[in-house]
PDB file of C-alpha atoms and ligand atoms in Angstrom:
ATOM      1  CA  MET Q 112     -64.772  71.062 -24.912  1.00 54.00           C
ATOM      2  CA  LEU Q 113     -65.725  68.133 -22.685  1.00 54.00           C
ATOM      3  CA  LYS Q 114     -64.422  64.682 -23.405  1.00 50.00           C
ATOM      4  CA  MET Q 115     -66.500  61.545 -23.310  1.00 51.00           C
ATOM      5  CA  PRO Q 116     -65.372  58.023 -22.489  1.00 44.00           C
ATOM      6  CA  GLY Q 117     -64.836  55.828 -25.527  1.00 47.00           C
ATOM      7  CA  ASP Q 118     -61.949  56.967 -27.669  1.00 48.00           C
ATOM      8  CA  LEU Q 119     -62.773  55.994 -31.235  1.00 52.00           C
ATOM      9  CA  GLY Q 120     -59.286  57.022 -32.264  1.00 49.00           C
ATOM     10  CA  ALA Q 121     -58.086  53.572 -33.190  1.00 41.00           C
ATOM     11  CA  ILE Q 122     -61.110  52.842 -35.350  1.00 40.00           C
ATOM     12  CA  SER Q 123     -60.493  53.593 -38.981  1.00 53.00           C
ATOM     13  CA  MET Q 124     -63.016  54.848 -41.512  1.00 53.00           C
ATOM     14  CA  THR Q 125     -63.017  51.428 -43.149  1.00 51.00           C
ATOM     15  CA  GLU Q 126     -64.180  49.714 -39.954  1.00 45.00           C
ATOM     16  CA  ILE Q 127     -67.129  52.016 -39.378  1.00 59.00           C
ATOM     17  CA  SER Q 128     -68.558  53.218 -42.660  1.00 73.00           C
ATOM     18  CA  ARG Q 129     -68.241  56.863 -43.594  1.00 78.00           C
ATOM     19  CA  ASP Q 130     -71.988  57.088 -43.984  1.00 84.00           C
ATOM     20  CA  SER Q 131     -72.734  55.811 -40.536  1.00 88.00           C
ATOM     21  CA  ILE Q 132     -70.234  58.194 -38.905  1.00 91.00           C
ATOM     22  CA  ASN Q 133     -71.632  61.070 -40.924  1.00 92.00           C
ATOM     23  CA  ASN Q 134     -75.221  60.172 -39.992  1.00 92.00           C
ATOM     24  CA  GLN Q 135     -74.285  59.900 -36.332  1.00 91.00           C
ATOM     25  CA  THR Q 136     -72.620  63.315 -36.514  1.00 93.00           C
ATOM     26  CA  ARG Q 137     -75.620  64.888 -38.255  1.00 95.00           C
ATOM     27  CA  GLU Q 138     -78.032  63.431 -35.710  1.00 95.00           C
ATOM     28  CA  ALA Q 139     -75.913  64.801 -32.847  1.00 94.00           C
ATOM     29  CA  TRP Q 140     -75.855  68.312 -34.362  1.00 96.00           C
ATOM     30  CA  ASN Q 141     -79.591  68.251 -35.050  1.00 97.00           C
ATOM     31  CA  ASN Q 142     -80.174  67.316 -31.407  1.00 95.00           C
ATOM     32  CA  THR Q 143     -77.780  70.036 -30.248  1.00 95.00           C
ATOM     33  CA  ALA Q 144     -79.190  72.748 -32.524  1.00 97.00           C
ATOM     34  CA  LYS Q 145     -81.635  74.187 -29.969  1.00 96.00           C
ATOM     35  CA  ILE Q 146     -79.149  74.709 -27.145  1.00 95.00           C
ATOM     36  CA  TRP Q 147     -76.440  75.759 -29.618  1.00 96.00           C
ATOM     37  CA  ASP Q 148     -78.756  78.473 -30.887  1.00 97.00           C
ATOM     38  CA  GLU Q 149     -79.645  79.582 -27.335  1.00 96.00           C
ATOM     39  CA  LYS Q 150     -75.952  79.762 -26.397  1.00 95.00           C
ATOM     40  CA  MET Q 151     -74.780  81.561 -29.553  1.00 97.00           C
ATOM     41  CA  GLY Q 152     -77.752  83.882 -29.973  1.00 97.00           C
ATOM     42  CA  ASP Q 153     -77.419  86.585 -32.629  1.00 96.00           C
ATOM     43  CA  GLU Q 154     -73.817  87.557 -31.838  1.00 95.00           C
ATOM     44  CA  GLY Q 155     -71.988  84.425 -30.635  1.00 97.00           C
ATOM     45  CA  ASN Q 156     -69.990  83.660 -27.486  1.00 95.00           C
ATOM     46  CA  ASP Q 157     -66.623  85.115 -26.367  1.00 95.00           C
ATOM     47  CA  PHE Q 158     -64.730  82.695 -28.601  1.00 96.00           C
ATOM     48  CA  HIS Q 159     -66.656  83.944 -31.572  1.00 98.00           C
ATOM     49  CA  GLN Q 160     -66.615  87.645 -30.752  1.00 98.00           C
ATOM     50  CA  ILE Q 161     -63.028  87.979 -29.489  1.00 97.00           C
ATOM     51  CA  LEU Q 162     -61.129  85.334 -31.433  1.00 98.00           C
ATOM     52  CA  ILE Q 163     -62.941  84.002 -34.480  1.00 98.00           C
ATOM     53  CA  ARG Q 164     -64.948  86.809 -36.025  1.00 98.00           C
ATOM     54  CA  PRO Q 165     -62.256  89.551 -36.003  1.00 98.00           C
ATOM     55  CA  THR Q 166     -59.603  87.150 -37.291  1.00 98.00           C
ATOM     56  CA  ILE Q 167     -61.744  85.833 -40.133  1.00 98.00           C
ATOM     57  CA  GLU Q 168     -62.660  89.384 -41.123  1.00 98.00           C
ATOM     58  CA  ARG Q 169     -59.036  90.571 -41.014  1.00 98.00           C
ATOM     59  CA  LEU Q 170     -57.941  87.712 -43.253  1.00 98.00           C
ATOM     60  CA  LEU Q 171     -60.950  87.966 -45.574  1.00 98.00           C
ATOM     61  CA  GLN Q 172     -60.660  91.674 -46.406  1.00 98.00           C
ATOM     62  CA  LEU Q 173     -64.203  91.575 -47.740  1.00 98.00           C
ATOM     63  CA  LYS Q 174     -65.321  93.896 -50.497  1.00 97.00           C
ATOM     64  CA  SER Q 175     -68.979  94.851 -50.684  1.00 96.00           C
ATOM     65  CA  GLY Q 176     -70.925  92.794 -53.236  1.00 98.00           C
ATOM     66  CA  GLN Q 177     -68.644  89.747 -53.038  1.00 98.00           C
ATOM     67  CA  ARG Q 178     -70.304  86.308 -52.886  1.00 98.00           C
ATOM     68  CA  ILE Q 179     -69.207  84.246 -49.885  1.00 98.00           C
ATOM     69  CA  LEU Q 180     -69.912  80.618 -48.964  1.00 99.00           C
ATOM     70  CA  ASP Q 181     -70.132  79.852 -45.221  1.00 99.00           C
ATOM     71  CA  ILE Q 182     -69.540  76.137 -44.580  1.00 99.00           C
ATOM     72  CA  GLY Q 183     -71.014  74.520 -41.447  1.00 98.00           C
ATOM     73  CA  CYS Q 184     -72.855  77.771 -40.768  1.00 98.00           C
ATOM     74  CA  GLY Q 185     -74.706  76.579 -37.634  1.00 98.00           C
ATOM     75  CA  ASN Q 186     -77.267  79.202 -36.650  1.00 98.00           C
ATOM     76  CA  GLY Q 187     -75.832  81.564 -39.269  1.00 98.00           C
ATOM     77  CA  LEU Q 188     -73.617  83.814 -37.121  1.00 98.00           C
ATOM     78  CA  THR Q 189     -70.950  84.354 -39.778  1.00 98.00           C
ATOM     79  CA  THR Q 190     -73.374  84.236 -42.718  1.00 98.00           C
ATOM     80  CA  ARG Q 191     -75.413  87.117 -41.264  1.00 98.00           C
ATOM     81  CA  ARG Q 192     -72.378  89.072 -40.126  1.00 98.00           C
ATOM     82  CA  LEU Q 193     -70.737  89.011 -43.585  1.00 98.00           C
ATOM     83  CA  ALA Q 194     -74.043  90.058 -45.172  1.00 98.00           C
ATOM     84  CA  SER Q 195     -74.180  92.989 -42.744  1.00 98.00           C
ATOM     85  CA  LEU Q 196     -70.795  94.012 -44.186  1.00 98.00           C
ATOM     86  CA  GLY Q 197     -72.238  93.964 -47.718  1.00 98.00           C
ATOM     87  CA  ALA Q 198     -71.532  90.398 -48.927  1.00 98.00           C
ATOM     88  CA  LYS Q 199     -73.970  88.090 -50.709  1.00 98.00           C
ATOM     89  CA  THR Q 200     -73.806  85.004 -48.538  1.00 98.00           C
ATOM     90  CA  LEU Q 201     -74.797  81.358 -48.755  1.00 98.00           C
ATOM     91  CA  GLY Q 202     -74.699  79.434 -45.476  1.00 98.00           C
ATOM     92  CA  ILE Q 203     -74.656  75.653 -45.722  1.00 99.00           C
ATOM     93  CA  ASP Q 204     -75.001  73.074 -42.963  1.00 98.00           C
ATOM     94  CA  PHE Q 205     -75.987  69.409 -43.040  1.00 98.00           C
ATOM     95  CA  ALA Q 206     -78.125  69.723 -39.877  1.00 98.00           C
ATOM     96  CA  SER Q 207     -81.610  70.860 -40.905  1.00 98.00           C
ATOM     97  CA  GLU Q 208     -82.323  72.120 -37.362  1.00 98.00           C
ATOM     98  CA  MET Q 209     -79.297  74.418 -37.555  1.00 98.00           C
ATOM     99  CA  ILE Q 210     -80.534  75.805 -40.882  1.00 98.00           C
ATOM    100  CA  ASN Q 211     -84.045  76.317 -39.411  1.00 98.00           C
ATOM    101  CA  ASN Q 212     -82.536  78.378 -36.602  1.00 98.00           C
ATOM    102  CA  ALA Q 213     -80.333  80.318 -39.014  1.00 98.00           C
ATOM    103  CA  ARG Q 214     -83.408  81.230 -41.076  1.00 98.00           C
ATOM    104  CA  LYS Q 215     -85.349  82.284 -37.958  1.00 98.00           C
ATOM    105  CA  ARG Q 216     -82.503  84.557 -36.873  1.00 98.00           C
ATOM    106  CA  THR Q 217     -82.175  86.218 -40.274  1.00 98.00           C
ATOM    107  CA  ARG Q 218     -84.265  89.346 -39.838  1.00 97.00           C
ATOM    108  CA  GLU Q 219     -82.022  91.857 -41.632  1.00 97.00           C
ATOM    109  CA  ASN Q 220     -80.327  91.807 -45.064  1.00 98.00           C
ATOM    110  CA  GLN Q 221     -82.616  88.993 -46.161  1.00 98.00           C
ATOM    111  CA  GLU Q 222     -82.058  89.868 -49.818  1.00 98.00           C
ATOM    112  CA  LEU Q 223     -78.330  89.107 -49.379  1.00 98.00           C
ATOM    113  CA  ILE Q 224     -78.619  85.814 -47.486  1.00 98.00           C
ATOM    114  CA  GLU Q 225     -79.426  82.263 -48.545  1.00 98.00           C
ATOM    115  CA  TYR Q 226     -79.222  79.011 -46.595  1.00 98.00           C
ATOM    116  CA  GLN Q 227     -79.106  75.453 -47.835  1.00 98.00           C
ATOM    117  CA  ILE Q 228     -79.062  72.075 -46.123  1.00 98.00           C
ATOM    118  CA  LEU Q 229     -75.956  70.544 -47.655  1.00 98.00           C
ATOM    119  CA  ASP Q 230     -73.476  67.926 -46.510  1.00 98.00           C
ATOM    120  CA  ALA Q 231     -69.948  69.296 -46.879  1.00 98.00           C
ATOM    121  CA  THR Q 232     -68.563  65.768 -47.247  1.00 96.00           C
ATOM    122  CA  ASP Q 233     -70.580  65.370 -50.480  1.00 96.00           C
ATOM    123  CA  GLU Q 234     -68.385  66.643 -53.328  1.00 97.00           C
ATOM    124  CA  THR Q 235     -71.047  66.206 -56.012  1.00 98.00           C
ATOM    125  CA  ALA Q 236     -73.626  68.198 -54.042  1.00 98.00           C
ATOM    126  CA  LEU Q 237     -71.062  70.933 -53.351  1.00 98.00           C
ATOM    127  CA  LEU Q 238     -70.137  71.259 -57.022  1.00 98.00           C
ATOM    128  CA  LYS Q 239     -73.820  71.841 -57.866  1.00 98.00           C
ATOM    129  CA  LEU Q 240     -73.431  75.237 -56.142  1.00 98.00           C
ATOM    130  CA  GLY Q 241     -71.606  76.317 -59.304  1.00 98.00           C
ATOM    131  CA  GLU Q 242     -67.959  76.352 -60.350  1.00 98.00           C
ATOM    132  CA  ASN Q 243     -66.272  79.759 -59.989  1.00 98.00           C
ATOM    133  CA  SER Q 244     -69.409  81.145 -58.357  1.00 98.00           C
ATOM    134  CA  PHE Q 245     -67.855  82.392 -55.075  1.00 98.00           C
ATOM    135  CA  ASP Q 246     -65.283  85.102 -54.386  1.00 98.00           C
ATOM    136  CA  ALA Q 247     -64.350  83.368 -51.133  1.00 98.00           C
ATOM    137  CA  ALA Q 248     -65.454  80.728 -48.636  1.00 99.00           C
ATOM    138  CA  VAL Q 249     -65.245  80.676 -44.849  1.00 99.00           C
ATOM    139  CA  SER Q 250     -65.748  78.009 -42.224  1.00 99.00           C
ATOM    140  CA  ALA Q 251     -65.913  78.917 -38.536  1.00 98.00           C
ATOM    141  CA  MET Q 252     -65.168  76.074 -36.131  1.00 98.00           C
ATOM    142  CA  ALA Q 253     -66.672  73.330 -38.271  1.00 98.00           C
ATOM    143  CA  LEU Q 254     -63.889  71.362 -40.035  1.00 98.00           C
ATOM    144  CA  MET Q 255     -63.024  69.471 -36.832  1.00 97.00           C
ATOM    145  CA  ASP Q 256     -66.658  68.323 -36.740  1.00 96.00           C
ATOM    146  CA  MET Q 257     -66.606  66.916 -40.272  1.00 97.00           C
ATOM    147  CA  ALA Q 258     -66.078  63.214 -40.831  1.00 95.00           C
ATOM    148  CA  GLU Q 259     -64.122  63.871 -44.052  1.00 96.00           C
ATOM    149  CA  ILE Q 260     -62.608  67.064 -45.406  1.00 97.00           C
ATOM    150  CA  GLU Q 261     -60.899  65.956 -48.653  1.00 97.00           C
ATOM    151  CA  PRO Q 262     -64.122  66.214 -50.773  1.00 97.00           C
ATOM    152  CA  LEU Q 263     -64.749  69.737 -49.434  1.00 98.00           C
ATOM    153  CA  PHE Q 264     -61.267  71.014 -50.294  1.00 98.00           C
ATOM    154  CA  ARG Q 265     -61.412  69.467 -53.768  1.00 98.00           C
ATOM    155  CA  ALA Q 266     -64.798  71.090 -54.395  1.00 98.00           C
ATOM    156  CA  LEU Q 267     -63.789  74.473 -52.964  1.00 98.00           C
ATOM    157  CA  LYS Q 268     -60.842  74.704 -55.322  1.00 98.00           C
ATOM    158  CA  LYS Q 269     -63.428  74.690 -58.151  1.00 98.00           C
ATOM    159  CA  LEU Q 270     -66.176  76.740 -56.463  1.00 98.00           C
ATOM    160  CA  ILE Q 271     -63.893  79.697 -55.624  1.00 98.00           C
ATOM    161  CA  ARG Q 272     -62.792  82.029 -58.386  1.00 98.00           C
ATOM    162  CA  CYS Q 273     -59.113  82.388 -59.240  1.00 98.00           C
ATOM    163  CA  GLY Q 274     -57.512  84.824 -56.775  1.00 98.00           C
ATOM    164  CA  GLY Q 275     -60.153  84.094 -54.122  1.00 98.00           C
ATOM    165  CA  CYS Q 276     -59.583  82.386 -50.790  1.00 98.00           C
ATOM    166  CA  PHE Q 277     -60.895  79.894 -48.276  1.00 98.00           C
ATOM    167  CA  ILE Q 278     -60.555  80.915 -44.628  1.00 98.00           C
ATOM    168  CA  PHE Q 279     -61.122  78.360 -41.925  1.00 99.00           C
ATOM    169  CA  ALA Q 280     -61.026  78.615 -38.138  1.00 98.00           C
ATOM    170  CA  VAL Q 281     -60.647  75.425 -36.102  1.00 98.00           C
ATOM    171  CA  MET Q 282     -59.826  74.498 -32.527  1.00 98.00           C
ATOM    172  CA  HIS Q 283     -56.027  74.662 -32.419  1.00 98.00           C
ATOM    173  CA  PRO Q 284     -55.045  71.010 -32.836  1.00 98.00           C
ATOM    174  CA  CYS Q 285     -51.829  71.460 -30.796  1.00 98.00           C
ATOM    175  CA  PHE Q 286     -53.401  73.011 -27.709  1.00 98.00           C
ATOM    176  CA  ASN Q 287     -57.171  72.579 -27.858  1.00 97.00           C
ATOM    177  CA  SER Q 288     -58.232  69.080 -28.835  1.00 96.00           C
ATOM    178  CA  MET Q 289     -59.681  66.028 -27.195  1.00 94.00           C
ATOM    179  CA  HIS Q 290     -56.068  65.061 -26.418  1.00 96.00           C
ATOM    180  CA  THR Q 291     -55.393  68.209 -24.368  1.00 97.00           C
ATOM    181  CA  SER Q 292     -56.687  69.617 -21.097  1.00 96.00           C
ATOM    182  CA  LEU Q 293     -56.312  72.872 -19.203  1.00 96.00           C
ATOM    183  CA  ALA Q 294     -54.548  72.644 -15.865  1.00 95.00           C
ATOM    184  CA  ALA Q 295     -53.488  74.888 -12.983  1.00 92.00           C
ATOM    185  CA  GLU Q 296     -50.826  74.655 -10.290  1.00 92.00           C
ATOM    186  CA  LEU Q 297     -50.253  76.721  -7.150  1.00 91.00           C
ATOM    187  CA  ILE Q 298     -46.695  78.114  -7.209  1.00 91.00           C
ATOM    188  CA  GLU Q 299     -44.924  79.547  -4.198  1.00 90.00           C
ATOM    189  CA  GLN Q 300     -42.202  82.068  -4.953  1.00 88.00           C
ATOM    190  CA  GLU Q 301     -40.588  84.669  -2.706  1.00 89.00           C
ATOM    191  CA  ASN Q 302     -43.282  84.140  -0.035  1.00 90.00           C
ATOM    192  CA  LYS Q 303     -46.055  84.710  -2.531  1.00 91.00           C
ATOM    193  CA  ILE Q 304     -48.493  82.120  -3.852  1.00 91.00           C
ATOM    194  CA  TYR Q 305     -49.873  82.422  -7.349  1.00 85.00           C
ATOM    195  CA  THR Q 306     -51.602  80.170  -9.855  1.00 88.00           C
ATOM    196  CA  GLU Q 307     -49.816  79.051 -12.987  1.00 89.00           C
ATOM    197  CA  TYR Q 308     -51.979  77.835 -15.854  1.00 91.00           C
ATOM    198  CA  PHE Q 309     -50.804  75.389 -18.468  1.00 95.00           C
ATOM    199  CA  VAL Q 310     -52.036  73.004 -21.165  1.00 97.00           C
ATOM    200  CA  LYS Q 311     -51.431  69.264 -20.924  1.00 97.00           C
ATOM    201  CA  VAL Q 312     -50.927  67.682 -24.343  1.00 98.00           C
ATOM    202  CA  LYS Q 313     -51.310  63.927 -24.327  1.00 97.00           C
ATOM    203  CA  ALA Q 314     -51.233  63.294 -28.072  1.00 97.00           C
ATOM    204  CA  TYR Q 315     -51.040  65.289 -31.273  1.00 98.00           C
ATOM    205  CA  LEU Q 316     -49.530  63.574 -34.304  1.00 98.00           C
ATOM    206  CA  GLN Q 317     -52.135  60.928 -35.130  1.00 96.00           C
ATOM    207  CA  PRO Q 318     -55.500  61.853 -36.696  1.00 97.00           C
ATOM    208  CA  SER Q 319     -58.233  60.422 -34.463  1.00 95.00           C
ATOM    209  CA  LYS Q 320     -61.871  60.727 -33.557  1.00 93.00           C
ATOM    210  CA  ILE Q 321     -63.446  60.966 -30.108  1.00 92.00           C
ATOM    211  CA  PRO Q 322     -66.987  61.760 -28.963  1.00 90.00           C
ATOM    212  CA  GLY Q 323     -67.171  65.001 -27.007  1.00 88.00           C
ATOM    213  CA  LEU Q 324     -69.414  67.872 -25.992  1.00 87.00           C
ATOM    214  CA  ALA Q 325     -69.098  71.436 -27.270  1.00 84.00           C
ATOM    215  CA  LEU Q 326     -71.558  72.638 -24.611  1.00 84.00           C
ATOM    216  CA  GLU Q 327     -72.028  71.365 -21.051  1.00 82.00           C
ATOM    217  CA  ASN Q 328     -75.734  70.627 -21.412  1.00 84.00           C
ATOM    218  CA  GLN Q 329     -75.462  69.173 -24.924  1.00 85.00           C
ATOM    219  CA  PRO Q 330     -78.055  66.365 -25.127  1.00 85.00           C
ATOM    220  CA  GLN Q 331     -75.929  64.076 -27.295  1.00 84.00           C
ATOM    221  CA  PRO Q 332     -72.166  64.040 -27.863  1.00 87.00           C
ATOM    222  CA  HIS Q 333     -70.839  64.542 -31.367  1.00 89.00           C
ATOM    223  CA  ILE Q 334     -67.588  63.208 -32.764  1.00 92.00           C
ATOM    224  CA  TYR Q 335     -64.496  65.432 -32.864  1.00 95.00           C
ATOM    225  CA  PHE Q 336     -62.154  64.651 -35.737  1.00 97.00           C
ATOM    226  CA  HIS Q 337     -58.651  65.537 -34.582  1.00 97.00           C
ATOM    227  CA  ARG Q 338     -56.328  66.428 -37.463  1.00 98.00           C
ATOM    228  CA  PRO Q 339     -52.781  67.605 -36.765  1.00 98.00           C
ATOM    229  CA  LEU Q 340     -51.646  70.649 -38.726  1.00 98.00           C
ATOM    230  CA  HIS Q 341     -49.574  68.718 -41.247  1.00 98.00           C
ATOM    231  CA  PHE Q 342     -52.612  66.557 -42.050  1.00 98.00           C
ATOM    232  CA  LEU Q 343     -55.038  69.481 -42.315  1.00 98.00           C
ATOM    233  CA  LEU Q 344     -52.777  71.633 -44.469  1.00 98.00           C
ATOM    234  CA  ASN Q 345     -51.630  68.799 -46.693  1.00 98.00           C
ATOM    235  CA  VAL Q 346     -55.271  68.141 -47.621  1.00 98.00           C
ATOM    236  CA  ALA Q 347     -55.440  71.787 -48.721  1.00 98.00           C
ATOM    237  CA  PHE Q 348     -52.116  71.686 -50.596  1.00 98.00           C
ATOM    238  CA  LYS Q 349     -53.108  68.454 -52.343  1.00 98.00           C
ATOM    239  CA  ALA Q 350     -56.313  70.132 -53.536  1.00 98.00           C
ATOM    240  CA  GLY Q 351     -54.202  72.949 -55.009  1.00 98.00           C
ATOM    241  CA  PHE Q 352     -54.521  75.707 -52.396  1.00 98.00           C
ATOM    242  CA  VAL Q 353     -51.627  77.876 -51.249  1.00 98.00           C
ATOM    243  CA  LEU Q 354     -51.392  79.059 -47.622  1.00 98.00           C
ATOM    244  CA  ASP Q 355     -50.986  82.843 -47.567  1.00 98.00           C
ATOM    245  CA  GLY Q 356     -52.272  83.903 -44.144  1.00 98.00           C
ATOM    246  CA  LEU Q 357     -52.199  82.351 -40.669  1.00 98.00           C
ATOM    247  CA  GLU Q 358     -53.258  83.655 -37.259  1.00 98.00           C
ATOM    248  CA  GLU Q 359     -53.364  82.073 -33.804  1.00 98.00           C
ATOM    249  CA  PRO Q 360     -55.631  84.332 -31.754  1.00 98.00           C
ATOM    250  CA  ALA Q 361     -55.636  84.178 -27.929  1.00 98.00           C
ATOM    251  CA  PHE Q 362     -57.697  86.025 -25.325  1.00 97.00           C
ATOM    252  CA  PRO Q 363     -56.166  89.352 -24.282  1.00 96.00           C
ATOM    253  CA  PRO Q 364     -54.673  89.442 -20.722  1.00 93.00           C
ATOM    254  CA  GLU Q 365     -57.570  91.551 -19.396  1.00 92.00           C
ATOM    255  CA  PHE Q 366     -59.843  88.532 -19.888  1.00 90.00           C
ATOM    256  CA  ALA Q 367     -57.923  86.534 -17.249  1.00 86.00           C
ATOM    257  CA  THR Q 368     -60.247  87.616 -14.437  1.00 83.00           C
ATOM    258  CA  LYS Q 369     -63.466  87.229 -16.425  1.00 79.00           C
ATOM    259  CA  ASN Q 370     -64.278  83.635 -15.444  1.00 75.00           C
ATOM    260  CA  ILE Q 371     -63.802  81.772 -12.182  1.00 77.00           C
ATOM    261  CA  GLY Q 372     -61.860  78.514 -12.485  1.00 83.00           C
ATOM    262  CA  ILE Q 373     -59.815  77.311 -15.408  1.00 90.00           C
ATOM    263  CA  SER Q 374     -60.937  78.494 -18.798  1.00 92.00           C
ATOM    264  CA  TRP Q 375     -59.316  79.635 -22.046  1.00 95.00           C
ATOM    265  CA  SER Q 376     -59.833  83.270 -21.052  1.00 94.00           C
ATOM    266  CA  LYS Q 377     -56.881  82.810 -18.622  1.00 94.00           C
ATOM    267  CA  PHE Q 378     -54.457  81.845 -21.401  1.00 95.00           C
ATOM    268  CA  SER Q 379     -53.304  84.994 -23.156  1.00 95.00           C
ATOM    269  CA  LYS Q 380     -50.094  83.280 -24.341  1.00 96.00           C
ATOM    270  CA  ILE Q 381     -51.592  80.107 -25.782  1.00 97.00           C
ATOM    271  CA  PRO Q 382     -54.052  80.159 -28.720  1.00 98.00           C
ATOM    272  CA  PRO Q 383     -57.152  77.933 -28.522  1.00 98.00           C
ATOM    273  CA  VAL Q 384     -57.947  78.629 -32.167  1.00 98.00           C
ATOM    274  CA  ILE Q 385     -56.027  78.704 -35.441  1.00 98.00           C
ATOM    275  CA  VAL Q 386     -57.281  80.552 -38.519  1.00 98.00           C
ATOM    276  CA  ALA Q 387     -55.783  79.916 -41.949  1.00 98.00           C
ATOM    277  CA  ARG Q 388     -56.226  81.637 -45.300  1.00 98.00           C
ATOM    278  CA  LEU Q 389     -55.813  79.416 -48.347  1.00 98.00           C
ATOM    279  CA  ARG Q 390     -55.572  81.040 -51.759  1.00 98.00           C
ATOM    280  CA  VAL Q 391     -56.707  79.823 -55.164  1.00 98.00           C
ATOM    281  CA  LEU Q 392     -54.026  80.952 -57.616  1.00 96.00           C
TER     282      LEU Q 392
HETATM  283  C1  SAM M 401     -69.256  73.969 -33.835  1.00 55.86           C
HETATM  284  S1  SAM M 401     -70.591  74.232 -34.977  1.00 55.86           S
HETATM  285  C2  SAM M 401     -70.119  75.816 -35.672  1.00 55.86           C
HETATM  286  C3  SAM M 401     -71.277  76.527 -36.283  1.00 55.86           C
HETATM  287  C4  SAM M 401     -70.987  77.951 -36.808  1.00 55.86           C
HETATM  288  N1  SAM M 401     -70.027  77.938 -37.874  1.00 55.86           N
HETATM  289  C5  SAM M 401     -70.528  78.858 -35.691  1.00 55.86           C
HETATM  290  O1  SAM M 401     -69.387  79.336 -35.737  1.00 55.86           O
HETATM  291  O2  SAM M 401     -71.325  79.109 -34.767  1.00 55.86           O
HETATM  292  C6  SAM M 401     -70.203  73.091 -36.284  1.00 55.86           C
HETATM  293  C7  SAM M 401     -71.243  73.040 -37.377  1.00 55.86           C
HETATM  294  O3  SAM M 401     -70.751  72.237 -38.440  1.00 55.86           O
HETATM  295  C8  SAM M 401     -71.838  71.512 -38.972  1.00 55.86           C
HETATM  296  N2  SAM M 401     -71.320  70.347 -39.702  1.00 55.86           N
HETATM  297  C9  SAM M 401     -70.617  69.299 -39.222  1.00 55.86           C
HETATM  298  N3  SAM M 401     -70.366  68.416 -40.210  1.00 55.86           N
HETATM  299  C10 SAM M 401     -70.908  68.925 -41.347  1.00 55.86           C
HETATM  300  C11 SAM M 401     -70.988  68.472 -42.686  1.00 55.86           C
HETATM  301  N4  SAM M 401     -70.475  67.303 -43.062  1.00 55.86           N
HETATM  302  N5  SAM M 401     -71.599  69.270 -43.591  1.00 55.86           N
HETATM  303  C12 SAM M 401     -72.141  70.456 -43.226  1.00 55.86           C
HETATM  304  N6  SAM M 401     -72.134  70.913 -41.965  1.00 55.86           N
HETATM  305  C13 SAM M 401     -71.509  70.160 -41.026  1.00 55.86           C
HETATM  306  C14 SAM M 401     -72.683  71.169 -37.755  1.00 55.86           C
HETATM  307  O4  SAM M 401     -73.997  70.831 -38.091  1.00 55.86           O
HETATM  308  C15 SAM M 401     -72.580  72.457 -36.954  1.00 55.86           C
HETATM  309  O5  SAM M 401     -73.608  73.351 -37.278  1.00 55.86           O
END
């Protein structure tokens, strides 16, 4: 993640209207859709393949024939993958360009996959998908891009059948946010020099929003909505969910030499992602 100048953190939702922030976010994702699709392709990047996908699947324990909602589906990586495992999937995203790309990439299991342009901050629109009509919902790396998450959690509690779950993966708010950065230091010990990698955390506790780039060549920054864990989980608890699974995946040590320079692949002891399973009882 690359940070942009202009911390919007101190600006509250009442000062800039929800609609205008949401529209700005949608426009940014529509403009980013082409390079996002090129970068993710059919299978996704290392983050997706090593950290996100296996963790979501472990927590989901999918059974063939189940109906799954994929929220903020982007170019449909997770929607297609779950269909390939036998699920009936509906991928939703508010960026029409993302949905266009998802449809173009859906060459197999077409009978199992649907996409819809839908704003996940719009509770009424979400509820039109049908109460108790999903066995589970997933969201891969999208909640931190959403201007508001309370309407989504309230709606999901009704959309998911009793006993089902909502699994979300987000950038770990403690270690991987617009308030953190990766750093390295040369250490000399017993006549040997080695590099020690660490994460600088400048802030955590306050929810905030800052424009940033998910990809280096992204044409327009989008807004990251930083939510500390207590904030994120309390939204879920208030909506009536119970937390019954939590993983903090990190890259395995053998990835340390994969990239030159500082990158998350060097941090096998610090998780850049957190994945939670919330249950509807
Ligand atoms: C970082 S991308 C992740 C895409 C996909 N889940 C993946 O793992 O490749 C975040 C996605 O969330 C979508 N998004 C952000 N806010 C949204 C909202 N309010 N409603 C629906 N989708 C939203 C964006 O359009 C974008 O496609």
